[in-house]
Amino acid sequence: MSNALVGIGPTPVEVPSVVHDLADRLRSGATVVPVWRNEYGGLTVRLETECGSQRSYLKWVPDGAPCPDPLAEADRLLWAASFTPVPRVLDAGRDAQGSWLLTAAVEVRGEIASSAIEPRWHDRAERSAIAIGIGLRRFHDALPTDTCPFVRTAETRVAALTAELGTAERATTAAALGTPPPVDRPVVCHGDATVPNTLLDRDGRFVAHVDVGDLGVADRWSDIAVTTRSVTRRYGPGLEPLVLTAYGVAPDRERTAYYRALWDAEESVRVRQGVPDVGGARAAALRQRRRAS
Ligand SMILES: Nc1ncnc2c1ncn2[C@@H]1O[C@H](COP(=O)(O)OP(=O)(O)OP(=O)(O)O)[C@@H](O)[C@H]1O
Ligand SMILES: [Mg+2]
């Protein structure tokens, strides 16, 4: 969900004891391999057992963190899994410290699919950008809007966003965003269709999406606008036309600008809400921000 720098990098990630304890409870004896830290103190680790089978991913989010609740993500994964490739839910829950989601590793011929954010895909950015565009189009074509129980239109997002603001700021934010553009095509949107949330096989072909906690029916441009910007931010400029062509749509400046501005407004509220001080999450997020800056 975040567009800030996170995760995979050369600096070792400390796994808080709350995550080790949870991992032990869910998969006794498994090795805990840190994979990704989001900027709200959420941490994803891979759990590997001795025999090498049953690899899984555990996402833990501290209580009160302003990012999608793993339990809400579990509901969306369970619904979406019959239509599109997403991780299989193994467990989800909540306790006083936070919420978690355990999923089976997405594998292709015995190999774990890799996130398009991994360094090897930067060297093949054009191919990866195309795979990301193809993957997003498949997602939008596959999921049925009429039976989707989740809604995330511009109107619902603006209402949720402005509810977090004081009166004066509410008025300025609403005025700055303006009226949402007319819907081009309603689809089930991923909600965070970024480079890190797209998984590729060893040849760079699209395999699956992860991180669907914000999935819901909306105009397709609410995803496309975020996907193209993520490709520019993660791989560099010049690739957006490839994503759009692979998706099969002409550029739409007005909708792109609107949905990026809406995303940024939501992000600034989340950043202000900050990282809850649970299990060392706040200290870890601060260290990460310092490293990234
Ligand atoms: N089941 C899975 N199979 C393979 N890889 C996975 C799986 N679940 C998570 N991952 C990897 O872990 C990373 C982090 O997971 P996820 O995107 O759900 O975390 P997040 O904290 O919500 O991310 P964000 O910073 O985008 O909010 C993914 O980008 C992906 O590389
Ligand atoms: Mg993610």
mmCIF file of C-alpha atoms and ligand atoms in Angstrom:
data_model
loop_
_atom_site.group_PDB
_atom_site.id
_atom_site.type_symbol
_atom_site.label_atom_id
_atom_site.label_comp_id
_atom_site.label_asym_id
_atom_site.label_seq_id
_atom_site.Cartn_x
_atom_site.Cartn_y
_atom_site.Cartn_z
ATOM 1 C CA MET A 1 0.000 0.000 0.000
ATOM 2 C CA SER A 2 2.845 2.341 0.626
ATOM 3 C CA ASN A 3 4.753 4.174 -2.080
ATOM 4 C CA ALA A 4 7.651 4.952 0.239
ATOM 5 C CA LEU A 5 10.898 3.023 0.309
ATOM 6 C CA VAL A 6 10.549 -0.175 2.236
ATOM 7 C CA GLY A 7 11.911 -3.584 2.722
ATOM 8 C CA ILE A 8 14.246 -5.715 0.724
ATOM 9 C CA GLY A 9 17.716 -4.302 1.096
ATOM 10 C CA PRO A 10 21.236 -5.023 2.229
ATOM 11 C CA THR A 11 20.630 -3.943 5.841
ATOM 12 C CA PRO A 12 19.638 -6.794 8.157
ATOM 13 C CA VAL A 13 16.066 -6.523 9.423
ATOM 14 C CA GLU A 14 15.462 -7.187 13.099
ATOM 15 C CA VAL A 15 12.478 -9.448 13.696
ATOM 16 C CA PRO A 16 10.693 -8.428 16.916
ATOM 17 C CA SER A 17 10.063 -11.128 19.519
ATOM 18 C CA VAL A 18 6.317 -10.815 19.006
ATOM 19 C CA VAL A 19 6.771 -12.074 15.423
ATOM 20 C CA HIS A 20 9.144 -14.877 16.473
ATOM 21 C CA ASP A 21 6.622 -16.026 19.090
ATOM 22 C CA LEU A 22 3.787 -15.936 16.581
ATOM 23 C CA ALA A 23 5.831 -17.824 13.982
ATOM 24 C CA ASP A 24 6.627 -20.488 16.566
ATOM 25 C CA ARG A 25 2.961 -20.805 17.488
ATOM 26 C CA LEU A 26 1.862 -21.129 13.856
ATOM 27 C CA ARG A 27 4.764 -23.203 12.473
ATOM 28 C CA SER A 28 6.728 -24.695 15.327
ATOM 29 C CA GLY A 29 10.455 -24.935 14.622
ATOM 30 C CA ALA A 30 10.318 -23.025 11.322
ATOM 31 C CA THR A 31 13.190 -20.727 10.350
ATOM 32 C CA VAL A 32 12.088 -17.085 10.192
ATOM 33 C CA VAL A 33 13.455 -15.171 7.198
ATOM 34 C CA PRO A 34 12.622 -11.426 7.112
ATOM 35 C CA VAL A 35 11.342 -10.358 3.704
ATOM 36 C CA TRP A 36 9.691 -6.965 3.868
ATOM 37 C CA ARG A 37 8.901 -4.170 6.271
ATOM 38 C CA ASN A 38 6.275 -1.590 5.452
ATOM 39 C CA GLU A 39 6.547 1.934 6.784
ATOM 40 C CA TYR A 40 3.812 1.454 9.369
ATOM 41 C CA GLY A 41 5.685 -1.177 11.347
ATOM 42 C CA GLY A 42 4.179 -4.146 9.487
ATOM 43 C CA LEU A 43 6.601 -6.987 8.844
ATOM 44 C CA THR A 44 6.439 -9.935 6.442
ATOM 45 C CA VAL A 45 8.644 -12.969 7.047
ATOM 46 C CA ARG A 46 9.031 -16.264 5.221
ATOM 47 C CA LEU A 47 8.719 -19.413 7.320
ATOM 48 C CA GLU A 48 10.822 -22.341 6.171
ATOM 49 C CA THR A 49 10.651 -25.812 7.633
ATOM 50 C CA GLU A 50 13.504 -28.319 7.792
ATOM 51 C CA CYS A 51 12.213 -30.531 5.009
ATOM 52 C CA GLY A 52 11.854 -27.548 2.677
ATOM 53 C CA SER A 53 8.188 -28.150 2.003
ATOM 54 C CA GLN A 54 5.367 -25.933 3.285
ATOM 55 C CA ARG A 55 7.000 -22.577 2.777
ATOM 56 C CA SER A 56 4.714 -19.803 3.912
ATOM 57 C CA TYR A 57 4.603 -16.044 4.448
ATOM 58 C CA LEU A 58 3.583 -14.443 7.704
ATOM 59 C CA LYS A 59 2.533 -10.788 7.664
ATOM 60 C CA TRP A 60 2.245 -9.148 11.074
ATOM 61 C CA VAL A 61 0.841 -5.643 11.537
ATOM 62 C CA PRO A 62 0.971 -3.885 14.932
ATOM 63 C CA ASP A 63 -2.337 -3.024 16.529
ATOM 64 C CA GLY A 64 -3.518 0.410 15.356
ATOM 65 C CA ALA A 65 -1.228 0.667 12.319
ATOM 66 C CA PRO A 66 -2.828 2.764 9.567
ATOM 67 C CA CYS A 67 -2.532 0.094 6.882
ATOM 68 C CA PRO A 68 -5.076 -2.532 5.810
ATOM 69 C CA ASP A 69 -5.887 -5.071 8.498
ATOM 70 C CA PRO A 70 -4.535 -8.546 7.647
ATOM 71 C CA LEU A 71 -7.941 -9.958 8.619
ATOM 72 C CA ALA A 72 -9.603 -7.776 5.984
ATOM 73 C CA GLU A 73 -6.977 -8.959 3.535
ATOM 74 C CA ALA A 74 -7.739 -12.595 4.434
ATOM 75 C CA ASP A 75 -11.438 -12.022 3.585
ATOM 76 C CA ARG A 76 -10.474 -10.567 0.214
ATOM 77 C CA LEU A 77 -7.994 -13.333 -0.567
ATOM 78 C CA LEU A 78 -10.576 -16.001 0.209
ATOM 79 C CA TRP A 79 -13.060 -14.348 -2.125
ATOM 80 C CA ALA A 80 -10.609 -13.555 -4.938
ATOM 81 C CA ALA A 81 -8.786 -16.897 -4.973
ATOM 82 C CA SER A 82 -11.392 -18.633 -7.118
ATOM 83 C CA PHE A 83 -10.965 -16.050 -9.902
ATOM 84 C CA THR A 84 -7.334 -14.973 -9.979
ATOM 85 C CA PRO A 85 -3.912 -16.125 -8.748
ATOM 86 C CA VAL A 86 -3.373 -14.876 -5.194
ATOM 87 C CA PRO A 87 -1.808 -16.569 -2.148
ATOM 88 C CA ARG A 88 -3.796 -19.275 -0.348
ATOM 89 C CA VAL A 89 -4.811 -18.304 3.185
ATOM 90 C CA LEU A 90 -3.516 -20.680 5.858
ATOM 91 C CA ASP A 91 -4.328 -18.681 8.978
ATOM 92 C CA ALA A 92 -5.291 -15.201 10.121
ATOM 93 C CA GLY A 93 -5.906 -13.724 13.531
ATOM 94 C CA ARG A 94 -5.549 -10.923 16.008
ATOM 95 C CA ASP A 95 -4.312 -10.492 19.565
ATOM 96 C CA ALA A 96 -3.501 -7.532 21.804
ATOM 97 C CA GLN A 97 -0.242 -6.827 19.939
ATOM 98 C CA GLY A 98 -1.423 -6.939 16.369
ATOM 99 C CA SER A 99 -2.992 -8.873 13.486
ATOM 100 C CA TRP A 100 -1.487 -11.459 11.184
ATOM 101 C CA LEU A 101 -2.005 -13.326 7.978
ATOM 102 C CA LEU A 102 -0.296 -16.594 7.080
ATOM 103 C CA THR A 103 -0.343 -17.584 3.398
ATOM 104 C CA ALA A 104 1.168 -20.407 1.389
ATOM 105 C CA ALA A 105 4.147 -19.303 -0.675
ATOM 106 C CA VAL A 106 3.185 -18.769 -4.321
ATOM 107 C CA GLU A 107 5.351 -21.225 -6.224
ATOM 108 C CA VAL A 108 5.971 -22.016 -9.886
ATOM 109 C CA ARG A 109 7.470 -25.445 -10.553
ATOM 110 C CA GLY A 110 8.816 -25.672 -7.012
ATOM 111 C CA GLU A 111 10.334 -22.171 -6.997
ATOM 112 C CA ILE A 112 8.890 -19.263 -5.043
ATOM 113 C CA ALA A 113 7.639 -16.534 -7.376
ATOM 114 C CA SER A 114 9.636 -13.339 -6.888
ATOM 115 C CA SER A 115 8.380 -9.820 -6.311
ATOM 116 C CA ALA A 116 8.897 -7.508 -9.301
ATOM 117 C CA ILE A 117 10.727 -5.182 -6.882
ATOM 118 C CA GLU A 118 13.650 -7.609 -6.573
ATOM 119 C CA PRO A 119 16.888 -6.167 -8.001
ATOM 120 C CA ARG A 120 17.131 -8.726 -10.813
ATOM 121 C CA TRP A 121 14.014 -7.239 -12.444
ATOM 122 C CA HIS A 122 15.486 -3.729 -12.565
ATOM 123 C CA ASP A 123 17.903 -4.984 -15.209
ATOM 124 C CA ARG A 124 14.956 -6.238 -17.236
ATOM 125 C CA ALA A 125 12.681 -3.322 -16.505
ATOM 126 C CA GLU A 126 10.945 -3.197 -19.889
ATOM 127 C CA ARG A 127 9.963 -6.826 -19.746
ATOM 128 C CA SER A 128 8.868 -6.479 -16.129
ATOM 129 C CA ALA A 129 6.783 -3.386 -16.890
ATOM 130 C CA ILE A 130 4.974 -5.343 -19.606
ATOM 131 C CA ALA A 131 4.390 -8.286 -17.244
ATOM 132 C CA ILE A 132 2.957 -5.895 -14.657
ATOM 133 C CA GLY A 133 0.559 -4.369 -17.221
ATOM 134 C CA ILE A 134 -0.538 -7.825 -18.388
ATOM 135 C CA GLY A 135 -1.048 -8.959 -14.797
ATOM 136 C CA LEU A 136 -3.197 -5.973 -13.929
ATOM 137 C CA ARG A 137 -5.391 -6.467 -17.021
ATOM 138 C CA ARG A 138 -5.876 -10.145 -16.140
ATOM 139 C CA PHE A 139 -6.886 -9.202 -12.631
ATOM 140 C CA HIS A 140 -9.441 -6.657 -13.858
ATOM 141 C CA ASP A 141 -10.845 -9.050 -16.471
ATOM 142 C CA ALA A 142 -11.134 -11.998 -14.097
ATOM 143 C CA LEU A 143 -12.920 -10.698 -11.009
ATOM 144 C CA PRO A 144 -16.712 -10.236 -11.164
ATOM 145 C CA THR A 145 -18.015 -6.840 -10.054
ATOM 146 C CA ASP A 146 -21.595 -8.039 -9.581
ATOM 147 C CA THR A 147 -20.766 -10.510 -6.823
ATOM 148 C CA CYS A 148 -17.834 -8.660 -5.266
ATOM 149 C CA PRO A 149 -18.685 -7.841 -1.641
ATOM 150 C CA PHE A 150 -16.059 -5.083 -1.401
ATOM 151 C CA VAL A 151 -16.417 -1.497 -2.627
ATOM 152 C CA ARG A 152 -13.683 1.113 -2.927
ATOM 153 C CA THR A 153 -14.960 3.855 -5.199
ATOM 154 C CA ALA A 154 -13.521 7.365 -5.261
ATOM 155 C CA GLU A 155 -16.557 8.553 -3.296
ATOM 156 C CA THR A 156 -16.123 6.010 -0.482
ATOM 157 C CA ARG A 157 -12.412 6.787 -0.294
ATOM 158 C CA VAL A 158 -12.942 10.544 -0.161
ATOM 159 C CA ALA A 159 -15.569 10.064 2.574
ATOM 160 C CA ALA A 160 -13.186 7.894 4.624
ATOM 161 C CA LEU A 161 -10.311 10.303 4.072
ATOM 162 C CA THR A 162 -12.154 13.476 5.009
ATOM 163 C CA ALA A 163 -13.617 11.786 8.101
ATOM 164 C CA GLU A 164 -10.047 11.726 9.448
ATOM 165 C CA LEU A 165 -9.590 15.506 9.036
ATOM 166 C CA GLY A 166 -10.638 18.596 10.966
ATOM 167 C CA THR A 167 -13.245 20.931 9.465
ATOM 168 C CA ALA A 168 -10.864 23.387 7.795
ATOM 169 C CA GLU A 169 -8.588 20.736 6.339
ATOM 170 C CA ARG A 170 -11.594 18.718 5.210
ATOM 171 C CA ALA A 171 -12.763 21.614 3.074
ATOM 172 C CA THR A 172 -9.314 22.297 1.571
ATOM 173 C CA THR A 173 -8.681 18.640 0.816
ATOM 174 C CA ALA A 174 -12.092 18.170 -0.811
ATOM 175 C CA ALA A 175 -11.573 21.330 -2.879
ATOM 176 C CA ALA A 176 -8.055 20.334 -3.905
ATOM 177 C CA LEU A 177 -9.197 16.899 -5.048
ATOM 178 C CA GLY A 178 -12.281 18.178 -6.854
ATOM 179 C CA THR A 179 -15.090 15.997 -8.162
ATOM 180 C CA PRO A 180 -14.058 12.469 -9.175
ATOM 181 C CA PRO A 181 -13.951 12.047 -12.957
ATOM 182 C CA PRO A 182 -16.776 9.974 -14.457
ATOM 183 C CA VAL A 183 -16.125 6.242 -14.173
ATOM 184 C CA ASP A 184 -14.435 4.855 -17.264
ATOM 185 C CA ARG A 185 -14.974 1.165 -16.459
ATOM 186 C CA PRO A 186 -15.945 -0.300 -13.092
ATOM 187 C CA VAL A 187 -13.838 -3.345 -12.227
ATOM 188 C CA VAL A 188 -12.707 -5.120 -9.093
ATOM 189 C CA CYS A 189 -9.558 -3.148 -8.350
ATOM 190 C CA HIS A 190 -6.560 -4.602 -6.573
ATOM 191 C CA GLY A 191 -6.216 -1.465 -4.455
ATOM 192 C CA ASP A 192 -2.405 -1.472 -4.265
ATOM 193 C CA ALA A 193 -1.323 -2.730 -7.677
ATOM 194 C CA THR A 194 2.295 -1.682 -7.364
ATOM 195 C CA VAL A 195 5.575 -3.216 -8.493
ATOM 196 C CA PRO A 196 6.327 -4.895 -5.119
ATOM 197 C CA ASN A 197 2.891 -6.505 -5.039
ATOM 198 C CA THR A 198 3.289 -8.236 -8.420
ATOM 199 C CA LEU A 199 4.945 -11.664 -8.473
ATOM 200 C CA LEU A 200 6.885 -12.949 -11.492
ATOM 201 C CA ASP A 201 8.274 -16.345 -12.508
ATOM 202 C CA ARG A 202 11.961 -16.984 -13.234
ATOM 203 C CA ASP A 203 11.492 -15.775 -16.825
ATOM 204 C CA GLY A 204 9.818 -12.549 -15.753
ATOM 205 C CA ARG A 205 6.258 -13.552 -16.609
ATOM 206 C CA PHE A 206 3.338 -12.489 -14.465
ATOM 207 C CA VAL A 207 2.352 -15.100 -11.871
ATOM 208 C CA ALA A 208 0.186 -13.593 -9.119
ATOM 209 C CA HIS A 209 -0.693 -10.578 -7.008
ATOM 210 C CA VAL A 210 -0.231 -10.177 -3.251
ATOM 211 C CA ASP A 211 -1.361 -7.545 -0.746
ATOM 212 C CA VAL A 212 -5.052 -7.261 -1.635
ATOM 213 C CA GLY A 213 -6.207 -5.656 1.633
ATOM 214 C CA ASP A 214 -7.718 -2.706 -0.273
ATOM 215 C CA LEU A 215 -9.409 -4.753 -3.020
ATOM 216 C CA GLY A 216 -12.826 -3.457 -4.074
ATOM 217 C CA VAL A 217 -15.031 -2.317 -6.943
ATOM 218 C CA ALA A 218 -13.869 0.998 -8.427
ATOM 219 C CA ASP A 219 -12.964 2.662 -11.696
ATOM 220 C CA ARG A 220 -10.075 0.777 -13.279
ATOM 221 C CA TRP A 221 -8.046 3.994 -13.342
ATOM 222 C CA SER A 222 -7.717 3.938 -9.572
ATOM 223 C CA ASP A 223 -5.386 0.956 -10.117
ATOM 224 C CA ILE A 224 -3.845 1.940 -13.449
ATOM 225 C CA ALA A 225 -2.776 5.370 -12.172
ATOM 226 C CA VAL A 226 -0.960 3.807 -9.222
ATOM 227 C CA THR A 227 0.599 0.967 -11.211
ATOM 228 C CA THR A 228 2.133 3.244 -13.833
ATOM 229 C CA ARG A 229 3.542 5.595 -11.208
ATOM 230 C CA SER A 230 4.981 2.693 -9.242
ATOM 231 C CA VAL A 231 6.754 1.434 -12.373
ATOM 232 C CA THR A 232 8.343 4.870 -12.880
ATOM 233 C CA ARG A 233 9.366 5.143 -9.238
ATOM 234 C CA ARG A 234 10.797 1.652 -8.977
ATOM 235 C CA TYR A 235 12.363 1.147 -12.432
ATOM 236 C CA GLY A 236 12.857 4.684 -13.767
ATOM 237 C CA PRO A 237 11.183 6.899 -16.367
ATOM 238 C CA GLY A 238 9.918 6.037 -19.832
ATOM 239 C CA LEU A 239 8.124 2.766 -19.119
ATOM 240 C CA GLU A 240 4.548 3.921 -18.516
ATOM 241 C CA PRO A 241 3.547 3.572 -22.202
ATOM 242 C CA LEU A 242 4.664 -0.073 -22.079
ATOM 243 C CA VAL A 243 2.446 -0.747 -19.061
ATOM 244 C CA LEU A 244 -0.541 0.931 -20.708
ATOM 245 C CA THR A 245 -0.046 -0.926 -23.999
ATOM 246 C CA ALA A 246 0.335 -4.249 -22.203
ATOM 247 C CA TYR A 247 -2.823 -3.481 -20.269
ATOM 248 C CA GLY A 248 -4.570 -2.390 -23.468
ATOM 249 C CA VAL A 249 -5.654 1.164 -22.758
ATOM 250 C CA ALA A 250 -4.788 4.659 -24.019
ATOM 251 C CA PRO A 251 -3.406 7.201 -21.535
ATOM 252 C CA ASP A 252 -5.989 9.172 -19.576
ATOM 253 C CA ARG A 253 -4.422 12.251 -18.028
ATOM 254 C CA GLU A 254 -7.412 13.433 -16.048
ATOM 255 C CA ARG A 255 -8.205 10.129 -14.315
ATOM 256 C CA THR A 256 -4.525 9.391 -13.750
ATOM 257 C CA ALA A 257 -3.986 12.755 -12.056
ATOM 258 C CA TYR A 258 -7.126 12.406 -9.941
ATOM 259 C CA TYR A 259 -6.355 8.924 -8.609
ATOM 260 C CA ARG A 260 -2.716 9.769 -7.900
ATOM 261 C CA ALA A 261 -3.774 12.865 -5.967
ATOM 262 C CA LEU A 262 -6.316 10.831 -3.990
ATOM 263 C CA TRP A 263 -3.656 8.255 -3.174
ATOM 264 C CA ASP A 264 -1.246 10.962 -2.017
ATOM 265 C CA ALA A 265 -3.896 12.587 0.186
ATOM 266 C CA GLU A 266 -4.606 9.216 1.849
ATOM 267 C CA GLU A 267 -0.912 8.553 2.255
ATOM 268 C CA SER A 268 -0.276 11.870 3.980
ATOM 269 C CA VAL A 269 -3.008 11.130 6.521
ATOM 270 C CA ARG A 270 -1.548 7.674 7.180
ATOM 271 C CA VAL A 271 1.943 9.105 7.633
ATOM 272 C CA ARG A 272 0.540 11.576 10.152
ATOM 273 C CA GLN A 273 -1.191 8.768 12.041
ATOM 274 C CA GLY A 274 2.242 7.193 12.391
ATOM 275 C CA VAL A 275 3.483 3.855 13.592
ATOM 276 C CA PRO A 276 2.053 2.391 16.804
ATOM 277 C CA ASP A 277 4.577 1.523 19.490
ATOM 278 C CA VAL A 278 3.991 -2.222 19.554
ATOM 279 C CA GLY A 279 6.710 -4.890 19.511
ATOM 280 C CA GLY A 280 9.388 -2.338 18.566
ATOM 281 C CA ALA A 281 7.515 -1.417 15.391
ATOM 282 C CA ARG A 282 7.892 2.344 15.788
ATOM 283 C CA ALA A 283 11.623 2.209 16.469
ATOM 284 C CA ALA A 284 12.142 -0.118 13.490
ATOM 285 C CA ALA A 285 10.175 2.153 11.161
ATOM 286 C CA LEU A 286 12.186 5.172 12.290
ATOM 287 C CA ARG A 287 15.474 3.351 11.717
ATOM 288 C CA GLN A 288 14.259 2.363 8.281
ATOM 289 C CA ARG A 289 13.270 5.914 7.363
ATOM 290 C CA ARG A 290 16.680 7.161 8.466
ATOM 291 C CA ARG A 291 18.400 4.546 6.298
ATOM 292 C CA ALA A 292 16.223 5.389 3.323
ATOM 293 C CA SER A 293 16.786 9.126 3.534
HETATM 294 N N1 LIG B 1 2.270 -15.911 -0.286
HETATM 295 C C1 LIG B 1 3.335 -15.264 -0.769
HETATM 296 N N2 LIG B 1 4.126 -15.860 -1.711
HETATM 297 C C2 LIG B 1 5.236 -15.237 -2.188
HETATM 298 N N3 LIG B 1 5.646 -14.014 -1.768
HETATM 299 C C3 LIG B 1 4.903 -13.388 -0.836
HETATM 300 C C4 LIG B 1 3.709 -13.958 -0.297
HETATM 301 N N4 LIG B 1 3.186 -13.104 0.613
HETATM 302 C C5 LIG B 1 4.006 -12.042 0.643
HETATM 303 N N5 LIG B 1 5.044 -12.204 -0.215
HETATM 304 C C6 LIG B 1 6.190 -11.292 -0.382
HETATM 305 O O1 LIG B 1 6.246 -10.444 0.750
HETATM 306 C C7 LIG B 1 6.167 -9.072 0.361
HETATM 307 C C8 LIG B 1 5.393 -8.304 1.410
HETATM 308 O O2 LIG B 1 4.048 -8.776 1.478
HETATM 309 P P1 LIG B 1 2.865 -7.711 1.432
HETATM 310 O O3 LIG B 1 2.949 -6.947 0.166
HETATM 311 O O4 LIG B 1 1.602 -8.440 1.692
HETATM 312 O O5 LIG B 1 3.256 -6.775 2.676
HETATM 313 P P2 LIG B 1 2.863 -5.269 2.974
HETATM 314 O O6 LIG B 1 3.580 -4.874 4.200
HETATM 315 O O7 LIG B 1 1.371 -5.151 2.993
HETATM 316 O O8 LIG B 1 3.427 -4.480 1.721
HETATM 317 P P3 LIG B 1 3.308 -2.898 1.412
HETATM 318 O O9 LIG B 1 4.580 -2.256 1.836
HETATM 319 O O10 LIG B 1 3.140 -2.914 -0.093
HETATM 320 O O11 LIG B 1 2.119 -2.422 2.140
HETATM 321 C C9 LIG B 1 5.526 -9.095 -1.030
HETATM 322 O O12 LIG B 1 5.908 -7.974 -1.797
HETATM 323 C C10 LIG B 1 6.068 -10.394 -1.607
HETATM 324 O O13 LIG B 1 7.364 -10.193 -2.125
HETATM 325 MG MG MG B 2 3.051 -5.052 -0.460
#
